[in-house]
């Protein structure tokens, strides 16, 4: 038995299941993941109560067709925990405080949504906020009826179809029942939601919470909080799940013709977002959330009034439509689902195709197939460079001209800002519908990936300037077709030019490709020799695309070309190059136009080097093409400057620039004499540097390569996907390489630090050899003006410490280095310092004596680190009476921070150390024995720094050098 002839009309409300007296009906997920009734024929008694309560069969409308409508916004602390204006919290709290019950939607541990019944305010948070999923009502209809029969208050909230199901189930009105229906866009599949969470966040078990609306303001965000504390956020227009929901392909079939998204409404009160707030002339601040409220009957009006009058919370409210409103809101601005289903004009056939695709390719891929329908994802090296823009646009056009839809994967690799100005108008981009860095979404959208031309792989020898896992498609799943077209390594490189660990990683990347082609002939050899990969040389995309596109693009230029000119397109200005260009323009008696590299970092420097401000223009890409098209002659040091000279059949001179091998490769391909020059000096002194070019011959040479390259690309786009390592193995390789790379960076850092330290030591040795004391070196290096000190002129140890004992306004800091115990007891006898005598062989030792009092006196077999602080000086006040005023002065005190380190011969390799840092400057001589720094307690200034070799010098000589 079936309750409905067409189960696409079922709302999944569960009224039939709750009413069945035989328990013959279970609510189960259908193949699309929506709940619908399944009937056990053996238990069924054919009473047909299920049909009588079905809201799809029995539609009743008893509420006001023209309800009063309000805008409502609660205080901020309630808004923070609400989806919109917080009215549900007000209503629920009122019922709960009256001892009643509230029914609403809550997540379970698996992020399924179920209707639950709560009886305390402490439970309220779990049924707050929007959950864009179908909620299972379970047995809440039965429980609600039981409570109502007992006279209990119940507030039941849900979608309008669920409220309709409840009312048909109950069969009569109850004074203590209050119903709230939600403005519902439609119900998406819970099954697909769980699939999305599993696919995109490595399993539901990793997820702490899901929010469809951010608590930070009134935002349209899909936010997932992971158990590791990470928060993943996507705007609705870039969340694959939210797009499937908002564009209706993931909705229940009955939502397309919902009988309850209209007036009169089913609930006593209807609530939702007032999306028209900005146009509603509201008298209060609404940008953190505002609800729209429909009071559909007298019971709803009474509940609303009682709730607000009994609430202890602040709120703002404004009636925007209904009785007594002088300037009601335009009904057309209100939420459409007040009046009719949101999906009423959507294509239900597209929705059916989407669910079929979900079974074949998975949820995310089905969304992209339904909404975007892209075939090829382009990974492009697109810098702020005219040639880069041209070659990437050419590849895009060549692929789309085969009938495939392509999009640039700019959410993984950034595109130059200047380049965007043109390409954004002429190409599709993933960043328009994907979040930055979302490589999973990229895999879900495309079956084929193509790495583009220009310097796509030039940076691989500089490992992490661009991430090779993107430009070498390391993120691509193993079932994807992976192609490179005319990718370039830049300059020719040998095995010695690449780190072995990097070579292994890149080999792993490139072996996953189904077809590899490179732009330069030496790139073929590099692939074979360095990476053991077969590659094919192909021609630059600017020449394989339909050549008419360049004239079409340049035709939109607004530049007026009213005279002949010599065009110099120069990337690397040099004095002789400048001279050759000026000389050529003079010999031709032509106007000179100069275009420089578009890259902003170099532009001003190049402009100064060229020193031709009156001739330099800075066109956009379209005008750049037009300048080539209309030029009489061209001088260039750019590979793409050469290509467009050929495309527009200009007389040109090519000056080989940096990465000369690229020019050599192109010269061999063109195979025409007199066009390429090794440097600009060879152009000087010649009356005519422009050879006559037979373009029939040039094009004849190039046509074979062009056709072979085009055929190679078309074939590669259909090549069978070969077995390859999955993305997880690539991640392991990448992590290994990163680890090795970080270790090498650490070694290099240590080397740099060691080199710097050696330079510093050399400088110090030179100053000491020149007769300076250690303390003088420290003062000089730290730009300290030393205070006069009688101590620095005393070399006899008894006299030295006699002065210190007679004048106690000193702080002495002592630190042992290596071994200081051999003559330690004798040192104590001579110095008279009241310090411990039991220092052991090669133990660490540190002490602080402040104005004769021992503050620190430590020894250790390990390293010692001491912090000591004091105020230098003594408070001094002055009071005087001047010009009828009492003036009080106070000298400020100086706060001194001391750090002491002592490391004796404590390890197998020694590694001894003595440091005495005063205000972060190390004054210790760091020599064997005991190192001493004397600080004036009155000023905080350093009086002296000495070393006494208490290890092996019985004379206890004072050392300062």
PDB file of C-alpha atoms in Angstrom, residues 486-665:
ATOM      1  CA  UNK A 486      54.068  24.095 -23.454  1.00  0.00           C
ATOM      2  CA  UNK A 487      55.190  24.405 -19.837  1.00  0.00           C
ATOM      3  CA  UNK A 488      58.583  26.045 -19.474  1.00  0.00           C
ATOM      4  CA  UNK A 489      61.491  25.509 -17.095  1.00  0.00           C
ATOM      5  CA  UNK A 490      62.834  28.950 -17.951  1.00  0.00           C
ATOM      6  CA  UNK A 491      66.582  28.757 -18.416  1.00  0.00           C
ATOM      7  CA  UNK A 492      68.157  25.397 -19.201  1.00  0.00           C
ATOM      8  CA  UNK A 493      69.181  23.574 -16.052  1.00  0.00           C
ATOM      9  CA  UNK A 494      71.434  20.614 -15.313  1.00  0.00           C
ATOM     10  CA  UNK A 495      71.418  18.016 -12.565  1.00  0.00           C
ATOM     11  CA  UNK A 496      73.765  20.135 -10.466  1.00  0.00           C
ATOM     12  CA  UNK A 497      71.184  22.921 -10.440  1.00  0.00           C
ATOM     13  CA  UNK A 498      68.553  20.986  -8.536  1.00  0.00           C
ATOM     14  CA  UNK A 499      68.524  19.680  -4.990  1.00  0.00           C
ATOM     15  CA  UNK A 500      68.288  15.872  -4.983  1.00  0.00           C
ATOM     16  CA  UNK A 501      65.365  15.790  -2.565  1.00  0.00           C
ATOM     17  CA  UNK A 502      63.473  18.256  -4.736  1.00  0.00           C
ATOM     18  CA  UNK A 503      64.318  16.237  -7.856  1.00  0.00           C
ATOM     19  CA  UNK A 504      62.808  13.099  -6.305  1.00  0.00           C
ATOM     20  CA  UNK A 505      59.632  14.962  -5.326  1.00  0.00           C
ATOM     21  CA  UNK A 506      59.203  16.578  -8.758  1.00  0.00           C
ATOM     22  CA  UNK A 507      59.827  13.252 -10.457  1.00  0.00           C
ATOM     23  CA  UNK A 508      57.002  11.822  -8.361  1.00  0.00           C
ATOM     24  CA  UNK A 509      54.754  14.692  -9.442  1.00  0.00           C
ATOM     25  CA  UNK A 510      55.559  14.538 -13.154  1.00  0.00           C
ATOM     26  CA  UNK A 511      55.231  10.755 -13.437  1.00  0.00           C
ATOM     27  CA  UNK A 512      51.556  11.169 -12.504  1.00  0.00           C
ATOM     28  CA  UNK A 513      50.923  13.187 -15.693  1.00  0.00           C
ATOM     29  CA  UNK A 514      49.095  11.484 -18.545  1.00  0.00           C
ATOM     30  CA  UNK A 515      50.723  13.711 -21.177  1.00  0.00           C
ATOM     31  CA  UNK A 516      53.645  16.129 -20.839  1.00  0.00           C
ATOM     32  CA  UNK A 517      54.665  18.795 -23.317  1.00  0.00           C
ATOM     33  CA  UNK A 518      57.163  21.635 -23.001  1.00  0.00           C
ATOM     34  CA  UNK A 519      57.791  24.834 -24.896  1.00  0.00           C
ATOM     35  CA  UNK A 520      61.569  24.683 -25.448  1.00  0.00           C
ATOM     36  CA  UNK A 521      63.449  21.844 -27.131  1.00  0.00           C
ATOM     37  CA  UNK A 522      65.879  21.585 -24.202  1.00  0.00           C
ATOM     38  CA  UNK A 523      62.879  21.049 -21.907  1.00  0.00           C
ATOM     39  CA  UNK A 524      62.412  17.637 -23.526  1.00  0.00           C
ATOM     40  CA  UNK A 525      65.958  16.679 -22.523  1.00  0.00           C
ATOM     41  CA  UNK A 526      65.489  18.073 -19.014  1.00  0.00           C
ATOM     42  CA  UNK A 527      62.370  15.949 -18.488  1.00  0.00           C
ATOM     43  CA  UNK A 528      64.175  12.827 -19.674  1.00  0.00           C
ATOM     44  CA  UNK A 529      67.455  13.390 -17.892  1.00  0.00           C
ATOM     45  CA  UNK A 530      66.299  14.906 -14.596  1.00  0.00           C
ATOM     46  CA  UNK A 531      62.892  13.332 -14.085  1.00  0.00           C
ATOM     47  CA  UNK A 532      62.803  10.231 -16.325  1.00  0.00           C
ATOM     48  CA  UNK A 533      59.664  11.556 -18.023  1.00  0.00           C
ATOM     49  CA  UNK A 534      58.867  11.527 -21.734  1.00  0.00           C
ATOM     50  CA  UNK A 535      57.899  14.973 -23.026  1.00  0.00           C
ATOM     51  CA  UNK A 536      56.995  16.488 -26.357  1.00  0.00           C
ATOM     52  CA  UNK A 537      58.041  19.926 -27.587  1.00  0.00           C
ATOM     53  CA  UNK A 538      55.046  21.975 -28.729  1.00  0.00           C
ATOM     54  CA  UNK A 539      54.623  25.485 -30.025  1.00  0.00           C
ATOM     55  CA  UNK A 540      53.566  28.412 -27.805  1.00  0.00           C
ATOM     56  CA  UNK A 541      49.757  28.682 -27.402  1.00  0.00           C
ATOM     57  CA  UNK A 542      49.748  32.182 -28.939  1.00  0.00           C
ATOM     58  CA  UNK A 543      50.417  30.534 -32.300  1.00  0.00           C
ATOM     59  CA  UNK A 544      48.151  27.463 -32.138  1.00  0.00           C
ATOM     60  CA  UNK A 545      44.981  29.348 -31.291  1.00  0.00           C
ATOM     61  CA  UNK A 546      42.784  30.821 -33.987  1.00  0.00           C
ATOM     62  CA  UNK A 547      44.888  33.808 -35.081  1.00  0.00           C
ATOM     63  CA  UNK A 548      41.823  35.929 -35.721  1.00  0.00           C
ATOM     64  CA  UNK A 549      41.277  36.315 -31.977  1.00  0.00           C
ATOM     65  CA  UNK A 550      44.262  38.696 -31.725  1.00  0.00           C
ATOM     66  CA  UNK A 551      42.792  41.054 -34.289  1.00  0.00           C
ATOM     67  CA  UNK A 552      39.407  40.792 -32.574  1.00  0.00           C
ATOM     68  CA  UNK A 553      40.888  41.716 -29.205  1.00  0.00           C
ATOM     69  CA  UNK A 554      43.037  44.571 -30.493  1.00  0.00           C
ATOM     70  CA  UNK A 555      40.094  45.971 -32.470  1.00  0.00           C
ATOM     71  CA  UNK A 556      38.546  47.172 -29.193  1.00  0.00           C
ATOM     72  CA  UNK A 557      41.548  49.417 -28.483  1.00  0.00           C
ATOM     73  CA  UNK A 558      40.779  53.136 -28.269  1.00  0.00           C
ATOM     74  CA  UNK A 559      44.323  54.218 -29.193  1.00  0.00           C
ATOM     75  CA  UNK A 560      44.523  56.247 -32.397  1.00  0.00           C
ATOM     76  CA  UNK A 561      47.328  55.198 -34.764  1.00  0.00           C
ATOM     77  CA  UNK A 562      47.721  58.057 -37.226  1.00  0.00           C
ATOM     78  CA  UNK A 563      51.410  57.681 -38.178  1.00  0.00           C
ATOM     79  CA  UNK A 564      54.047  55.016 -38.706  1.00  0.00           C
ATOM     80  CA  UNK A 565      56.296  54.099 -35.776  1.00  0.00           C
ATOM     81  CA  UNK A 566      59.022  51.826 -34.534  1.00  0.00           C
ATOM     82  CA  UNK A 567      57.870  49.799 -31.532  1.00  0.00           C
ATOM     83  CA  UNK A 568      60.468  48.820 -28.932  1.00  0.00           C
ATOM     84  CA  UNK A 569      59.097  46.240 -26.490  1.00  0.00           C
ATOM     85  CA  UNK A 570      61.886  45.879 -23.908  1.00  0.00           C
ATOM     86  CA  UNK A 571      61.988  43.775 -20.746  1.00  0.00           C
ATOM     87  CA  UNK A 572      65.601  44.381 -19.771  1.00  0.00           C
ATOM     88  CA  UNK A 573      66.810  47.935 -20.558  1.00  0.00           C
ATOM     89  CA  UNK A 574      70.575  48.259 -21.015  1.00  0.00           C
ATOM     90  CA  UNK A 575      72.665  51.226 -22.196  1.00  0.00           C
ATOM     91  CA  UNK A 576      73.676  49.659 -25.533  1.00  0.00           C
ATOM     92  CA  UNK A 577      70.140  48.450 -26.110  1.00  0.00           C
ATOM     93  CA  UNK A 578      68.858  51.981 -25.599  1.00  0.00           C
ATOM     94  CA  UNK A 579      71.483  53.335 -27.959  1.00  0.00           C
ATOM     95  CA  UNK A 580      70.621  50.758 -30.645  1.00  0.00           C
ATOM     96  CA  UNK A 581      66.905  51.622 -30.430  1.00  0.00           C
ATOM     97  CA  UNK A 582      67.517  55.363 -30.750  1.00  0.00           C
ATOM     98  CA  UNK A 583      69.894  54.786 -33.651  1.00  0.00           C
ATOM     99  CA  UNK A 584      67.350  52.559 -35.450  1.00  0.00           C
ATOM    100  CA  UNK A 585      64.561  55.131 -35.033  1.00  0.00           C
ATOM    101  CA  UNK A 586      66.833  57.859 -36.387  1.00  0.00           C
ATOM    102  CA  UNK A 587      67.874  55.771 -39.413  1.00  0.00           C
ATOM    103  CA  UNK A 588      64.261  54.923 -40.180  1.00  0.00           C
ATOM    104  CA  UNK A 589      63.102  58.486 -39.532  1.00  0.00           C
ATOM    105  CA  UNK A 590      60.153  56.995 -37.689  1.00  0.00           C
ATOM    106  CA  UNK A 591      58.352  57.868 -34.495  1.00  0.00           C
ATOM    107  CA  UNK A 592      59.535  55.759 -31.566  1.00  0.00           C
ATOM    108  CA  UNK A 593      57.140  54.051 -29.131  1.00  0.00           C
ATOM    109  CA  UNK A 594      58.610  52.192 -26.157  1.00  0.00           C
ATOM    110  CA  UNK A 595      56.770  49.638 -24.002  1.00  0.00           C
ATOM    111  CA  UNK A 596      58.433  48.197 -20.899  1.00  0.00           C
ATOM    112  CA  UNK A 597      57.772  45.131 -18.774  1.00  0.00           C
ATOM    113  CA  UNK A 598      54.412  45.478 -17.041  1.00  0.00           C
ATOM    114  CA  UNK A 599      55.724  44.048 -13.763  1.00  0.00           C
ATOM    115  CA  UNK A 600      55.275  46.853 -11.211  1.00  0.00           C
ATOM    116  CA  UNK A 601      58.303  45.983  -9.077  1.00  0.00           C
ATOM    117  CA  UNK A 602      60.683  46.651 -11.954  1.00  0.00           C
ATOM    118  CA  UNK A 603      58.757  49.293 -13.861  1.00  0.00           C
ATOM    119  CA  UNK A 604      60.114  52.541 -12.413  1.00  0.00           C
ATOM    120  CA  UNK A 605      63.712  51.263 -12.397  1.00  0.00           C
ATOM    121  CA  UNK A 606      63.362  50.158 -16.032  1.00  0.00           C
ATOM    122  CA  UNK A 607      61.840  53.488 -16.930  1.00  0.00           C
ATOM    123  CA  UNK A 608      64.812  55.348 -15.429  1.00  0.00           C
ATOM    124  CA  UNK A 609      67.245  53.039 -17.203  1.00  0.00           C
ATOM    125  CA  UNK A 610      65.517  53.604 -20.547  1.00  0.00           C
ATOM    126  CA  UNK A 611      65.490  57.402 -20.053  1.00  0.00           C
ATOM    127  CA  UNK A 612      62.921  57.961 -22.819  1.00  0.00           C
ATOM    128  CA  UNK A 613      59.938  59.308 -20.902  1.00  0.00           C
ATOM    129  CA  UNK A 614      58.528  61.089 -23.935  1.00  0.00           C
ATOM    130  CA  UNK A 615      58.461  57.808 -25.897  1.00  0.00           C
ATOM    131  CA  UNK A 616      57.319  55.370 -23.195  1.00  0.00           C
ATOM    132  CA  UNK A 617      53.702  54.271 -23.040  1.00  0.00           C
ATOM    133  CA  UNK A 618      52.107  51.912 -20.508  1.00  0.00           C
ATOM    134  CA  UNK A 619      49.164  50.262 -22.274  1.00  0.00           C
ATOM    135  CA  UNK A 620      46.776  47.629 -20.994  1.00  0.00           C
ATOM    136  CA  UNK A 621      46.850  44.249 -22.721  1.00  0.00           C
ATOM    137  CA  UNK A 622      44.378  45.190 -25.445  1.00  0.00           C
ATOM    138  CA  UNK A 623      46.319  48.335 -26.364  1.00  0.00           C
ATOM    139  CA  UNK A 624      49.592  46.365 -26.168  1.00  0.00           C
ATOM    140  CA  UNK A 625      48.278  44.055 -28.886  1.00  0.00           C
ATOM    141  CA  UNK A 626      47.147  47.043 -30.927  1.00  0.00           C
ATOM    142  CA  UNK A 627      50.619  48.621 -30.728  1.00  0.00           C
ATOM    143  CA  UNK A 628      52.073  45.448 -32.236  1.00  0.00           C
ATOM    144  CA  UNK A 629      49.380  45.230 -34.885  1.00  0.00           C
ATOM    145  CA  UNK A 630      49.906  48.792 -36.112  1.00  0.00           C
ATOM    146  CA  UNK A 631      53.706  49.032 -35.810  1.00  0.00           C
ATOM    147  CA  UNK A 632      55.890  49.310 -38.899  1.00  0.00           C
ATOM    148  CA  UNK A 633      58.956  47.814 -37.195  1.00  0.00           C
ATOM    149  CA  UNK A 634      59.620  46.054 -33.888  1.00  0.00           C
ATOM    150  CA  UNK A 635      62.710  45.717 -31.707  1.00  0.00           C
ATOM    151  CA  UNK A 636      62.226  43.366 -28.770  1.00  0.00           C
ATOM    152  CA  UNK A 637      64.062  41.273 -26.199  1.00  0.00           C
ATOM    153  CA  UNK A 638      60.894  39.321 -25.342  1.00  0.00           C
ATOM    154  CA  UNK A 639      59.967  35.840 -26.555  1.00  0.00           C
ATOM    155  CA  UNK A 640      56.323  36.885 -26.811  1.00  0.00           C
ATOM    156  CA  UNK A 641      57.363  40.123 -28.466  1.00  0.00           C
ATOM    157  CA  UNK A 642      58.894  37.918 -31.177  1.00  0.00           C
ATOM    158  CA  UNK A 643      55.759  35.803 -31.475  1.00  0.00           C
ATOM    159  CA  UNK A 644      53.457  38.794 -31.959  1.00  0.00           C
ATOM    160  CA  UNK A 645      55.822  40.347 -34.463  1.00  0.00           C
ATOM    161  CA  UNK A 646      55.426  37.111 -36.427  1.00  0.00           C
ATOM    162  CA  UNK A 647      51.656  36.920 -35.888  1.00  0.00           C
ATOM    163  CA  UNK A 648      51.188  40.461 -37.230  1.00  0.00           C
ATOM    164  CA  UNK A 649      53.930  39.917 -39.890  1.00  0.00           C
ATOM    165  CA  UNK A 650      56.175  42.783 -38.846  1.00  0.00           C
ATOM    166  CA  UNK A 651      59.789  43.468 -39.681  1.00  0.00           C
ATOM    167  CA  UNK A 652      61.515  42.820 -36.397  1.00  0.00           C
ATOM    168  CA  UNK A 653      64.804  42.421 -34.595  1.00  0.00           C
ATOM    169  CA  UNK A 654      65.122  40.048 -31.641  1.00  0.00           C
ATOM    170  CA  UNK A 655      67.817  40.782 -29.046  1.00  0.00           C
ATOM    171  CA  UNK A 656      68.542  37.742 -26.905  1.00  0.00           C
ATOM    172  CA  UNK A 657      67.782  38.480 -23.280  1.00  0.00           C
ATOM    173  CA  UNK A 658      68.287  36.612 -20.019  1.00  0.00           C
ATOM    174  CA  UNK A 659      67.632  32.860 -20.289  1.00  0.00           C
ATOM    175  CA  UNK A 660      69.154  32.889 -23.759  1.00  0.00           C
ATOM    176  CA  UNK A 661      68.398  29.206 -24.273  1.00  0.00           C
ATOM    177  CA  UNK A 662      64.728  30.157 -24.710  1.00  0.00           C
ATOM    178  CA  UNK A 663      65.674  32.479 -27.586  1.00  0.00           C
ATOM    179  CA  UNK A 664      67.986  29.837 -29.089  1.00  0.00           C
ATOM    180  CA  UNK A 665      65.153  27.301 -29.010  1.00  0.00           C
TER     181      UNK A 665
END
